[in-house]
Short mmCIF file of C-alpha atoms in Angstrom, two decimals:
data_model
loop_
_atom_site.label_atom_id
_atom_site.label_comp_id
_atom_site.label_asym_id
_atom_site.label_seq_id
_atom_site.Cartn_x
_atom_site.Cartn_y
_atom_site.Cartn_z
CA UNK L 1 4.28 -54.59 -18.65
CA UNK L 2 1.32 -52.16 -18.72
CA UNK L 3 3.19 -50.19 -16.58
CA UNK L 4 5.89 -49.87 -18.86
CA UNK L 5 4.14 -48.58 -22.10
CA UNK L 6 2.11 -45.95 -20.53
CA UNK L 7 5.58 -44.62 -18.99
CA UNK L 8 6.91 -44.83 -22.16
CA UNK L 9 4.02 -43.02 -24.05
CA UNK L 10 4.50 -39.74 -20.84
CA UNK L 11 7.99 -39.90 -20.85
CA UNK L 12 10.02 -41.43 -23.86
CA UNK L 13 13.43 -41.08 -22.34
CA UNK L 14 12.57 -43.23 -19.24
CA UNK L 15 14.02 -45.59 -19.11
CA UNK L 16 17.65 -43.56 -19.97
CA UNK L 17 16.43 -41.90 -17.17
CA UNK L 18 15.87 -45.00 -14.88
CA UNK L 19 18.52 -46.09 -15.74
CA UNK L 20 21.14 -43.21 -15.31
CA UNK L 21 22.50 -44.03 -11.62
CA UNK L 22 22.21 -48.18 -12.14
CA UNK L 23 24.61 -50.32 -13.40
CA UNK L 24 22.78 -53.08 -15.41
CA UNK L 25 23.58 -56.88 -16.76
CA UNK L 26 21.34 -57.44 -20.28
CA UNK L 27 20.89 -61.30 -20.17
CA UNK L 28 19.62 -62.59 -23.51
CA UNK L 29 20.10 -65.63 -25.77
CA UNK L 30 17.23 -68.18 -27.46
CA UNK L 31 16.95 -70.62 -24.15
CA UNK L 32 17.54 -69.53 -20.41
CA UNK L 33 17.47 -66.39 -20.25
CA UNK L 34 15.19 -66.77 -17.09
CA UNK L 35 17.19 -68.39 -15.05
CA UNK L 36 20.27 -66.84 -15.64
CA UNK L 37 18.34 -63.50 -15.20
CA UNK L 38 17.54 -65.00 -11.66
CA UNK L 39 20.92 -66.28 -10.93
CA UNK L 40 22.37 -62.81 -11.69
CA UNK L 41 20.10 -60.86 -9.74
CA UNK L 42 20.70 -62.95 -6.70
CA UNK L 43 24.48 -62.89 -7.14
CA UNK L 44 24.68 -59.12 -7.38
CA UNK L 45 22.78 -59.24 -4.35
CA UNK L 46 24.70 -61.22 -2.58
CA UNK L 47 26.97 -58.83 0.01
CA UNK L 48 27.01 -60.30 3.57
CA UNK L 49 24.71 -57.89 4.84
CA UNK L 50 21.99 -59.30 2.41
CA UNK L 51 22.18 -62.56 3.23
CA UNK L 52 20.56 -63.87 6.32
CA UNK L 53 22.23 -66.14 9.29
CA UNK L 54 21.42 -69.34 7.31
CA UNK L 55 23.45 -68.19 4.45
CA UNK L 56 20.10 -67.60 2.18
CA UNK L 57 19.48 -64.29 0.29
CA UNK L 58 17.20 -62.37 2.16
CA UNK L 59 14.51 -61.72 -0.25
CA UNK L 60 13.54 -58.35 1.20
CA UNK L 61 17.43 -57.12 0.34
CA UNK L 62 17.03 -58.88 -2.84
CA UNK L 63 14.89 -56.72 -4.10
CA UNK L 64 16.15 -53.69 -2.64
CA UNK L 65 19.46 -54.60 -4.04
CA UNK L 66 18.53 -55.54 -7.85
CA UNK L 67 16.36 -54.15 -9.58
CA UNK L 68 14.66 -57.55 -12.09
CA UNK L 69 11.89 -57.98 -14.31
CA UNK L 70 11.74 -61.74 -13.09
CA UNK L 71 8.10 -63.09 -14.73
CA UNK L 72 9.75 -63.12 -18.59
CA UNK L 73 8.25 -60.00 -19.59
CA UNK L 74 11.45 -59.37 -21.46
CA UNK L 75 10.36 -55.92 -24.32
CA UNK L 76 11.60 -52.93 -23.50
CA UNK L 77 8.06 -52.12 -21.51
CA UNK L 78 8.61 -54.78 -19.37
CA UNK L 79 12.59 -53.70 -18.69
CA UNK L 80 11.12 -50.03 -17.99
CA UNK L 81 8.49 -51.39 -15.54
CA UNK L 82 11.09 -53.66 -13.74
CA UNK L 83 13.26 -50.08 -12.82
CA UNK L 84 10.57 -48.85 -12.02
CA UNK L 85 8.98 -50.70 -9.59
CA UNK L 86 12.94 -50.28 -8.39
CA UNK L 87 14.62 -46.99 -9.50
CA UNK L 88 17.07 -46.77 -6.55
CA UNK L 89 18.14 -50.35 -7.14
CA UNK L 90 22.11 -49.78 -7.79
CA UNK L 91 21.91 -52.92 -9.59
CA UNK L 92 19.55 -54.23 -12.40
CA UNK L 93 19.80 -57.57 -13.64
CA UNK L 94 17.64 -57.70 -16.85
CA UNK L 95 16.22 -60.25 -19.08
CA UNK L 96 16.41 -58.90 -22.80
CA UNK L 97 14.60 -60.61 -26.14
CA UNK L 98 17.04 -61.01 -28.40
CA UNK L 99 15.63 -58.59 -30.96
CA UNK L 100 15.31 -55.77 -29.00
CA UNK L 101 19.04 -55.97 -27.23
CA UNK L 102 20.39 -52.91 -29.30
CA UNK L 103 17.13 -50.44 -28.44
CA UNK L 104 17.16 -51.35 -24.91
CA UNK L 105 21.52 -51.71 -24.30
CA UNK L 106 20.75 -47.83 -25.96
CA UNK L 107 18.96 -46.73 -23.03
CA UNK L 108 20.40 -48.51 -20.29
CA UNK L 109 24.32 -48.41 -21.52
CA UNK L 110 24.57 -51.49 -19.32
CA UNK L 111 27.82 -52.31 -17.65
CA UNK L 112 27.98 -55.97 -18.80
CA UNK L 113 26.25 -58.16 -21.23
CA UNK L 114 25.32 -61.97 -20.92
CA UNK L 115 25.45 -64.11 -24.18
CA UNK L 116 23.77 -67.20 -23.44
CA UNK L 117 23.06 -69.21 -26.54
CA UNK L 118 21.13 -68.97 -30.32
CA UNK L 119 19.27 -71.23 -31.89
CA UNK L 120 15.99 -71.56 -33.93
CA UNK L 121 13.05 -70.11 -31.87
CA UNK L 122 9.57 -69.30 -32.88
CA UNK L 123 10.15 -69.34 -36.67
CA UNK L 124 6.47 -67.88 -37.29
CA UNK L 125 7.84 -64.34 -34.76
CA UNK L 126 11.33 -64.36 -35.01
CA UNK L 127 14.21 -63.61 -37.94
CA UNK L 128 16.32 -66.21 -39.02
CA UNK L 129 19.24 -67.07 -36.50
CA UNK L 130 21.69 -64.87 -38.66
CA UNK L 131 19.63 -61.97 -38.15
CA UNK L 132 19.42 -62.51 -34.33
CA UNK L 133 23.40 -62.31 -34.29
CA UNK L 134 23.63 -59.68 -36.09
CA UNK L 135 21.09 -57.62 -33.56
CA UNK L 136 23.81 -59.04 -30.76
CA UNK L 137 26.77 -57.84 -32.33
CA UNK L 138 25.16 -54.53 -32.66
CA UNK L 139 24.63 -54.23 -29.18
CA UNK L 140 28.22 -55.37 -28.47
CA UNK L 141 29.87 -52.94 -31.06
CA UNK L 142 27.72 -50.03 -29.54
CA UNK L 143 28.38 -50.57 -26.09
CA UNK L 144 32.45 -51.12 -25.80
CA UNK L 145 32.53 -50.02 -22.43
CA UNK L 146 30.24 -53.58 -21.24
CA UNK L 147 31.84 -56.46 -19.94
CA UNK L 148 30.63 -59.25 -22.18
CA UNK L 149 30.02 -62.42 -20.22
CA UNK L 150 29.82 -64.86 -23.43
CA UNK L 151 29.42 -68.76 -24.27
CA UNK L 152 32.71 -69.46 -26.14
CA UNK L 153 30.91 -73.04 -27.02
CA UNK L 154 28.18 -71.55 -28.87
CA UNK L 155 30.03 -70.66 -32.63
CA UNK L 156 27.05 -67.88 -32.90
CA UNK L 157 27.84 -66.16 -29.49
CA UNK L 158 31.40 -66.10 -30.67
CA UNK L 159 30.39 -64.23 -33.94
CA UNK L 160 28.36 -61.95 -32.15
CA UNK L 161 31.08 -61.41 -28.94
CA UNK L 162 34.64 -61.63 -30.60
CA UNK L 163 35.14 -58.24 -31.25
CA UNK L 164 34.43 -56.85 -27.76
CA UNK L 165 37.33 -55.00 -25.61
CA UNK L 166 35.75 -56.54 -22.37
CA UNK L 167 34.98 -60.34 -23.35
CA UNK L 168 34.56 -63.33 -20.73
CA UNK L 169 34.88 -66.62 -22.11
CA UNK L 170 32.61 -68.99 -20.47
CA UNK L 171 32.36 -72.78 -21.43
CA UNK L 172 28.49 -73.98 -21.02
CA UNK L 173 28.71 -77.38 -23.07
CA UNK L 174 25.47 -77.95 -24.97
CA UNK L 175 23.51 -80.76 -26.76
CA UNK L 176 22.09 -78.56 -29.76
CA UNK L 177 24.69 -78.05 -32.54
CA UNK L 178 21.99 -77.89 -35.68
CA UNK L 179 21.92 -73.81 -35.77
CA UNK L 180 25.66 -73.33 -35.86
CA UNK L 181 26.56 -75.19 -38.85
CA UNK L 182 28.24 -72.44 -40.77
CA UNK L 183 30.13 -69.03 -39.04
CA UNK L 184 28.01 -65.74 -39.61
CA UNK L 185 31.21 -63.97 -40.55
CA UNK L 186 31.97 -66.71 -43.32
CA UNK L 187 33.09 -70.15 -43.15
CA UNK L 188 31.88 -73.44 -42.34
CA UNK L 189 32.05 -74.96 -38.57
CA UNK L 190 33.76 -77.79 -37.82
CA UNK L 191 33.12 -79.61 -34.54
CA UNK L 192 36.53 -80.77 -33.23
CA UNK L 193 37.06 -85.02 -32.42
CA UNK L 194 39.18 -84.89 -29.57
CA UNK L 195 36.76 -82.50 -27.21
CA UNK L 196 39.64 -82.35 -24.16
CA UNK L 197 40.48 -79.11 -25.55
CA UNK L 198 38.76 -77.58 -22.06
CA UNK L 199 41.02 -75.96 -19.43
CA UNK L 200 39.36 -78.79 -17.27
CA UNK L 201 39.71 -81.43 -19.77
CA UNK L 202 38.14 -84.47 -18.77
CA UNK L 203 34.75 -84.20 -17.13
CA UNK L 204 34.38 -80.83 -18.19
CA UNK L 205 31.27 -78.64 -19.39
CA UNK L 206 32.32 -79.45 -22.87
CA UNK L 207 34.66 -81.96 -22.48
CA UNK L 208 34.97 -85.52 -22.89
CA UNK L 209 34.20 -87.50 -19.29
CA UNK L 210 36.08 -90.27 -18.42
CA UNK L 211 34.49 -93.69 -17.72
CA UNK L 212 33.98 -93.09 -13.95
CA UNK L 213 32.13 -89.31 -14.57
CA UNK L 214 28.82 -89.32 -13.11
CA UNK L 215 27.75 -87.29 -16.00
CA UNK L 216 29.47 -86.31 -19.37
CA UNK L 217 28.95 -83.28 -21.32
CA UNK L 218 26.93 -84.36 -24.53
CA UNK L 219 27.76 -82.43 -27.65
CA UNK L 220 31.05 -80.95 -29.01
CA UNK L 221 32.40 -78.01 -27.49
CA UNK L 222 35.93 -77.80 -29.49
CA UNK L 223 35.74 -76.76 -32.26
CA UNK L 224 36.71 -74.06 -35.26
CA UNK L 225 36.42 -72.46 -38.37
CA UNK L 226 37.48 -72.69 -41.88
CA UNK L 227 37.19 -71.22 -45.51
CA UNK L 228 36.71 -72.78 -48.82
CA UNK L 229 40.38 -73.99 -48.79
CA UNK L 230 40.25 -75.54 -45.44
CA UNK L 231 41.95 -73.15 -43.59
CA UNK L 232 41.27 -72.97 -40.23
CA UNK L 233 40.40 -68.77 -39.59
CA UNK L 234 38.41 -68.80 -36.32
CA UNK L 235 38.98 -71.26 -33.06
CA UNK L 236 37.36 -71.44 -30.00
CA UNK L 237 38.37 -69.32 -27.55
CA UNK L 238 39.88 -70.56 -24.07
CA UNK L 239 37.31 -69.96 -21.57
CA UNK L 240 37.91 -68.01 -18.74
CA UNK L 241 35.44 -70.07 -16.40
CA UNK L 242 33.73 -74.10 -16.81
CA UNK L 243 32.86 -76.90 -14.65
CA UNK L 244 34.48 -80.00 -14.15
CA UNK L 245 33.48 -82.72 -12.27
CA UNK L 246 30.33 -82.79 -13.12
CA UNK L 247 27.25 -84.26 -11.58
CA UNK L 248 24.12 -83.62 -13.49
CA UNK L 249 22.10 -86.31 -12.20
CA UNK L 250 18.03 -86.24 -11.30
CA UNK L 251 16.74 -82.61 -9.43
CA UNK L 252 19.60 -81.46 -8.92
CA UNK L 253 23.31 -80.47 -10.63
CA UNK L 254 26.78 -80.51 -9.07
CA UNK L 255 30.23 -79.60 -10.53
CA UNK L 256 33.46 -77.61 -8.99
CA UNK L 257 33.53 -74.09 -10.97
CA UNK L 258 37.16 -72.82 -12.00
CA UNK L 259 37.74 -69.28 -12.83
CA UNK L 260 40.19 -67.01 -13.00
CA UNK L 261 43.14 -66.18 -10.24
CA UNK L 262 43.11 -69.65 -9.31
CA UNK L 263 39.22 -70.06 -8.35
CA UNK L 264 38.15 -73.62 -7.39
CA UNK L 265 34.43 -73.74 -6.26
CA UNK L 266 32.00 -76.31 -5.53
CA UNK L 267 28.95 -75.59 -7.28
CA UNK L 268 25.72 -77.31 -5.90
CA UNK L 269 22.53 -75.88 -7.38
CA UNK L 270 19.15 -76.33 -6.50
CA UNK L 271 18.00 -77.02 -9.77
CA UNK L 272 18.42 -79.91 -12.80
CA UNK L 273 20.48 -80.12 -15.83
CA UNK L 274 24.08 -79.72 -16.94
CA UNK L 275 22.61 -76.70 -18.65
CA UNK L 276 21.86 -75.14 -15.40
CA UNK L 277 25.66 -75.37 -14.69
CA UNK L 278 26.66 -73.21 -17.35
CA UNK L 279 23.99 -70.80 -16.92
CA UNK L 280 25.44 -70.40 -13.24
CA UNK L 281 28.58 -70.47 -14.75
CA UNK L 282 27.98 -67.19 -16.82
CA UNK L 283 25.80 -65.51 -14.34
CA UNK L 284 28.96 -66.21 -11.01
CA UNK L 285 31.30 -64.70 -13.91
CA UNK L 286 28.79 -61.46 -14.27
CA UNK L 287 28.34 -61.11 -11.11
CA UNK L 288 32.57 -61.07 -10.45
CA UNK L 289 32.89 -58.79 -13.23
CA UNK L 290 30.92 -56.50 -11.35
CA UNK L 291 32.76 -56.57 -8.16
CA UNK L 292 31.02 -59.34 -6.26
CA UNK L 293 33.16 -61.80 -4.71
CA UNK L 294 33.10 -65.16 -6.22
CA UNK L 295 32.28 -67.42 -3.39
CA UNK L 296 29.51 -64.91 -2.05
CA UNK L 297 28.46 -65.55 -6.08
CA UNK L 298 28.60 -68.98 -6.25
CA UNK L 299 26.54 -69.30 -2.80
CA UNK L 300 24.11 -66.68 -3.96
CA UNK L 301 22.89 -68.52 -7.36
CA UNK L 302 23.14 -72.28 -5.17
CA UNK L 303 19.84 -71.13 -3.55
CA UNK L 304 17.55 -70.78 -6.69
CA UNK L 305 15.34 -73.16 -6.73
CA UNK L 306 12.25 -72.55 -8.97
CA UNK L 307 12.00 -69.65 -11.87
CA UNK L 308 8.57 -68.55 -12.63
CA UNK L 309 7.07 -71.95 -11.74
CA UNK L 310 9.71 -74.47 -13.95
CA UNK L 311 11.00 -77.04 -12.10
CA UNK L 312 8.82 -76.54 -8.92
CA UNK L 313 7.05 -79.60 -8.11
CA UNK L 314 3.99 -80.10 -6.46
CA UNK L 315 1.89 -83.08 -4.99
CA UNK L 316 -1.74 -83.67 -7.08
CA UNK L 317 -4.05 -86.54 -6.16
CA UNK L 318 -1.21 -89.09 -5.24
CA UNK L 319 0.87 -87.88 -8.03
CA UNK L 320 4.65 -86.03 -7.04
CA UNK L 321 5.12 -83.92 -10.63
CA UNK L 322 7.93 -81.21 -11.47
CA UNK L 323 7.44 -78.99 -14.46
CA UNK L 324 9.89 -78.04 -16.56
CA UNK L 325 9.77 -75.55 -19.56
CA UNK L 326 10.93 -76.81 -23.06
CA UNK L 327 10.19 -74.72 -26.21
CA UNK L 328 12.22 -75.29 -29.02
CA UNK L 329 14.57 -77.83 -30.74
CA UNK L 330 17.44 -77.04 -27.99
CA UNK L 331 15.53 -76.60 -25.35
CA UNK L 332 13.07 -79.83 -25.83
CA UNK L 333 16.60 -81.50 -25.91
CA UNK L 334 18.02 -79.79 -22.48
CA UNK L 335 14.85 -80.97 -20.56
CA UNK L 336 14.58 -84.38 -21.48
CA UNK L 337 17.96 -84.69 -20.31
CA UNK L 338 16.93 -83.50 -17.45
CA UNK L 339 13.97 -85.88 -17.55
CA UNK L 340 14.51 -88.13 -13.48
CA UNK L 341 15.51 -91.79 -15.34
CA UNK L 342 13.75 -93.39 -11.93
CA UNK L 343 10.62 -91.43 -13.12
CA UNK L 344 8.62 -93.84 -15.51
CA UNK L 345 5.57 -91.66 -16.52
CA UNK L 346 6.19 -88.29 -18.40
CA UNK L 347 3.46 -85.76 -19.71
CA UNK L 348 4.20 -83.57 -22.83
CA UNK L 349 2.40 -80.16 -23.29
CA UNK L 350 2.24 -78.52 -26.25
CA UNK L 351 0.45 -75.43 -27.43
CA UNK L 352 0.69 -73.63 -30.33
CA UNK L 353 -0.72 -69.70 -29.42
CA UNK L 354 1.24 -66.74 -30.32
CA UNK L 355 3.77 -66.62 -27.51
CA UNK L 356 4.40 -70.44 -28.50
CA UNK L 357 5.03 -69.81 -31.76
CA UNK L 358 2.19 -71.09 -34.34
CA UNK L 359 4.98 -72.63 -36.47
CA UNK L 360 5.56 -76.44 -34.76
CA UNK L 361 6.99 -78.19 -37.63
CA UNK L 362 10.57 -78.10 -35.85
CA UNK L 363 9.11 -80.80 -33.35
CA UNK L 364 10.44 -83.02 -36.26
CA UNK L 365 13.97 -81.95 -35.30
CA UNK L 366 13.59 -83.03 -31.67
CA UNK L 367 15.05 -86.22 -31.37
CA UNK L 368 12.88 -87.95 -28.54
CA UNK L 369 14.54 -91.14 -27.88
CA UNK L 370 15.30 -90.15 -24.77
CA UNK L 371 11.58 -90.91 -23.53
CA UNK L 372 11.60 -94.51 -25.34
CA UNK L 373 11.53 -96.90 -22.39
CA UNK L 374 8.87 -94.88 -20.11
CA UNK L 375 6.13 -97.00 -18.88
CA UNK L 376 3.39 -94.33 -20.04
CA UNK L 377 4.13 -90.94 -21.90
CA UNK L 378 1.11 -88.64 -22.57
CA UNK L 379 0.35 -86.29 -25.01
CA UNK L 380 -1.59 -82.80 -24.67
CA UNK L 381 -2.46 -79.55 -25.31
CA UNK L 382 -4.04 -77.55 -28.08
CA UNK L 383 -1.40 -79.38 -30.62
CA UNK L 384 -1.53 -82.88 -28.20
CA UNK L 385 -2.55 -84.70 -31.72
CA UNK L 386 0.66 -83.38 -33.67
CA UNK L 387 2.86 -83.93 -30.88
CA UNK L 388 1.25 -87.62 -30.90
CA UNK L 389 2.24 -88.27 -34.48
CA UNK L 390 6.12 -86.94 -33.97
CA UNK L 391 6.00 -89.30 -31.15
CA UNK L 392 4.56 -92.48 -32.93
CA UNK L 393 7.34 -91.87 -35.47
CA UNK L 394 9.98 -91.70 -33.48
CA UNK L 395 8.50 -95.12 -31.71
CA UNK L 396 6.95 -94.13 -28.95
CA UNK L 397 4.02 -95.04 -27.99
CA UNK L 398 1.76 -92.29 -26.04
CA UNK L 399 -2.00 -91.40 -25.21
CA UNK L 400 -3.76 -88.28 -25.75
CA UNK L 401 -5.42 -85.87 -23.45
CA UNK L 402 -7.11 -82.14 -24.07
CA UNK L 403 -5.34 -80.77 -21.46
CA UNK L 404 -2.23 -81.12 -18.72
CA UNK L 405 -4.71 -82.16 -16.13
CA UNK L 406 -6.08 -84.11 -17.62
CA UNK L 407 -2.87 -85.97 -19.04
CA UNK L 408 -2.17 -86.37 -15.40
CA UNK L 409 -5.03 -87.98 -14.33
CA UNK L 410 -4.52 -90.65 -16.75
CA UNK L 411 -1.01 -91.01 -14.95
CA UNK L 412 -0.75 -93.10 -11.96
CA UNK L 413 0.13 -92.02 -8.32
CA UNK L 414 3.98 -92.03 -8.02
CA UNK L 415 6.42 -89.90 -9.84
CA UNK L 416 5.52 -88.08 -13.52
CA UNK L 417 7.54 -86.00 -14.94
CA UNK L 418 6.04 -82.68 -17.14
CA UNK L 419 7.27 -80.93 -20.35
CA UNK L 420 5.11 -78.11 -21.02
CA UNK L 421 5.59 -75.14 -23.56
CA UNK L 422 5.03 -71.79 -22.87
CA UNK L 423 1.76 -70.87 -21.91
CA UNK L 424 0.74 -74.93 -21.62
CA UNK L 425 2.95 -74.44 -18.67
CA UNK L 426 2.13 -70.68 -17.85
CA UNK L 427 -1.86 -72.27 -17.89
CA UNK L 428 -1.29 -75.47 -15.98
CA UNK L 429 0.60 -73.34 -13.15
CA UNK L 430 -2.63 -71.50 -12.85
CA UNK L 431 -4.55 -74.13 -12.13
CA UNK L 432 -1.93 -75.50 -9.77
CA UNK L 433 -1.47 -72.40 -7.72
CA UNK L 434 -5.79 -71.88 -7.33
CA UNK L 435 -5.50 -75.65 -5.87
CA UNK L 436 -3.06 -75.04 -3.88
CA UNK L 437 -4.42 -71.95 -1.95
CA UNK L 438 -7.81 -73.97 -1.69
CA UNK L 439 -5.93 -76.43 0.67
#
């Protein structure tokens, strides 16, 4: 981001100015903004003549195409260095911290927003969650020429979206329902019984799956609003896009996407988790809302694979691993689900440095059953010992190691699953990369 602050310091109307002739999607929201940022940069990239005779994005036209700071360095330095390093880009797909969404959707007047999701995050660095909303409805309200792509199963995203001209609904599903207990705008949330209320209905993201689903979507996504008298004075809106048929299954995640006009299209990602599906839901509807065609969308966002090193895997000393990134209540909860069931060893990272957050105690609110069962689940990282304790409590029984490495070595050869935190995983991938260009 270096690049980006000294700009910033010659010129302090930069990124305006980088900005002027581009037409640029702000993706933000607690957990995956990364990938979405990478989905939407390869849909708006995906024209014909971009692609190459395999049907891939070529990477080369990629670039030229969208502009995309694509490591996570997501201030306002690191948006300014990303249109830099591409100021002819006619598209910029950019990932956004929450907080700063109002000083950067200033600059860059961007022609759509992505909602993704809020939830608690870094409690030691970041403002409550009502105070995260509020900086999102900002943005929104200042900006009423943006499309706003938004999660109409998140009751925070609503808040923040509702009042837009320009509003997508897009139904994602979701496991984590803790943060969105009462409405920002008054009132308390109540999460509907009967969850068919999806276009899709059963075996829906969001809906209820019928006996023979290969996956079902955990966590309620009807739901609504109401005051002191039990009035209902908010429901969830009808989303313009979800997935049905749903397939969420070990390393990869399948569904058929309906949209608007009568669009029907199987979705088959390279990548894990039910989550993933929504998050390619919202970036295919971004990328539509700015003109791209919805299969060439839906291909486009099919071939990312790996997002600043989670979920690549990679073959150590006899042992086949995938990393995956999990770094807060929702997002521990969204990776264990993830988690390969055939995969019996799984190694936990967690650190607890200033892009972690130094605040842990909300790995209290994770609820790790989901590892019960494994035949060996190790502990590690600079707060290995009270991620050990959590995990006695909830009945698991684990080891200890200093380090990710080192928890692997105590693995056997086979499969092992890893869930590292920020820069456990950032670290680790180091380390990974150095062996790798030794071979």
């Amino acid at each position: 981001m270096i690049g980006g602050v000294i700009a910033a310091r010659i010129s302090p109307s930069i990124l305006a100015d980088l900005a002027r002739n581009t037409r640029c999607v702000i993706v933000t929201g607690t957990n995956g903004k990364s990938t979405t940022t990478r989905m939407v940069r390869t849909a708006l990239a995906a024209e014909p003549p971009s692609c190459s005779t395999a049907g891939a994005p070529d990477v080369a036209a990629v670039n030229a195409a969208v502009a995309s700071n694509t490591n996570g360095d997501n201030l306002p330095s690191g948006v300014t260095a990303a249109l830099m390093a591409q100021p002819n880009a006619p598209f910029a797909a950019l990932e956004v911290d929450e907080m700063h969404v109002p000083a950067v959707a200033a600059q860059v007047r961007p022609a759509a927003f992505v909602l993704l999701n809020l939830s608690r995050d870094q409690l030691d660095r970041v403002g409550e969650i009502g105070a995260v909303e509020q900086r999102l409805r900002q943005a929104v309200a200042e900006n009423p020429d943006a499309v706003v792509v938004a999660n109409c199963d998140d009751p925070l995203i609503v808040s923040a979206a509702m009042d837009a001209p320009k509003v997508v609904w897009v139904s994602t599903g979701g496991r984590w329902n803790s943060d969105s207990v009462s409405f920002p705008r008054g009132g308390r949330v109540v999460r509907d019984a009967d969850q068919n209320s999806t276009p899709g209905g059963a075996d829906s993201v969001g809906g209820t799956a019928s006996a023979g689903s290969a996956a079902s979507a955990v966590g309620a996504s009807s739901w609504h609003v109401v005051n002191d008298e039990g009035d209902i004075i908010v429901t969830r809106p009808e989303p313009a896009w979800w997935c049905e048929n749903i397939n969420a299954e070990g390393s990869t995640a399948r569904a058929t996407l309906r949209g608007p006009f009568g669009v029907e299209l199987p979705l088959d990602l390279s990548l894990p988790g039910q989550v993933n599906l929504g998050n390619a839901a919202q970036a295919v509807a971004a990328a539509v809302a700015l003109g791209i065609h919805p299969e060439d969308a839906v291909a486009a966002v099919s071939t990312v694979s790996e997002v600043a090193g989670r979920y690549s895997t990679h073959s150590v000393d006899g042992r086949e691993i995938r990393i995956m990134l999990a770094k807060n209540p929702a997002g521990w909860q969204e990776s264990m689900a993830m988690c390969d069931p055939a995969a019996q060893q799984v190694v936990i990272g967690v650190n607890g440095q200033i892009p972690d957050g130094q605040d842990l105690s909300w790995l209290w609110d994770v609820d790790f059953s989901a590892l019960r069962g494994r035949s060996r689940v190790v502990a590690c990282g600079e707060r290995g010992a009270d991620l050990a304790v959590r995990l006695q409590y909830a009945g698991i029984d684990c080891q200890v190691a200093p380090l990710p490495m080192d928890a692997l070595a105590l693995c056997e050869p086979g499969q092992v699953e890893m869930l590292l935190n920020y820069t456990s995983l950032r670290d680790f991938k180091k380390i990974l990369d150095a062996r790798e260009a030794q071979a």
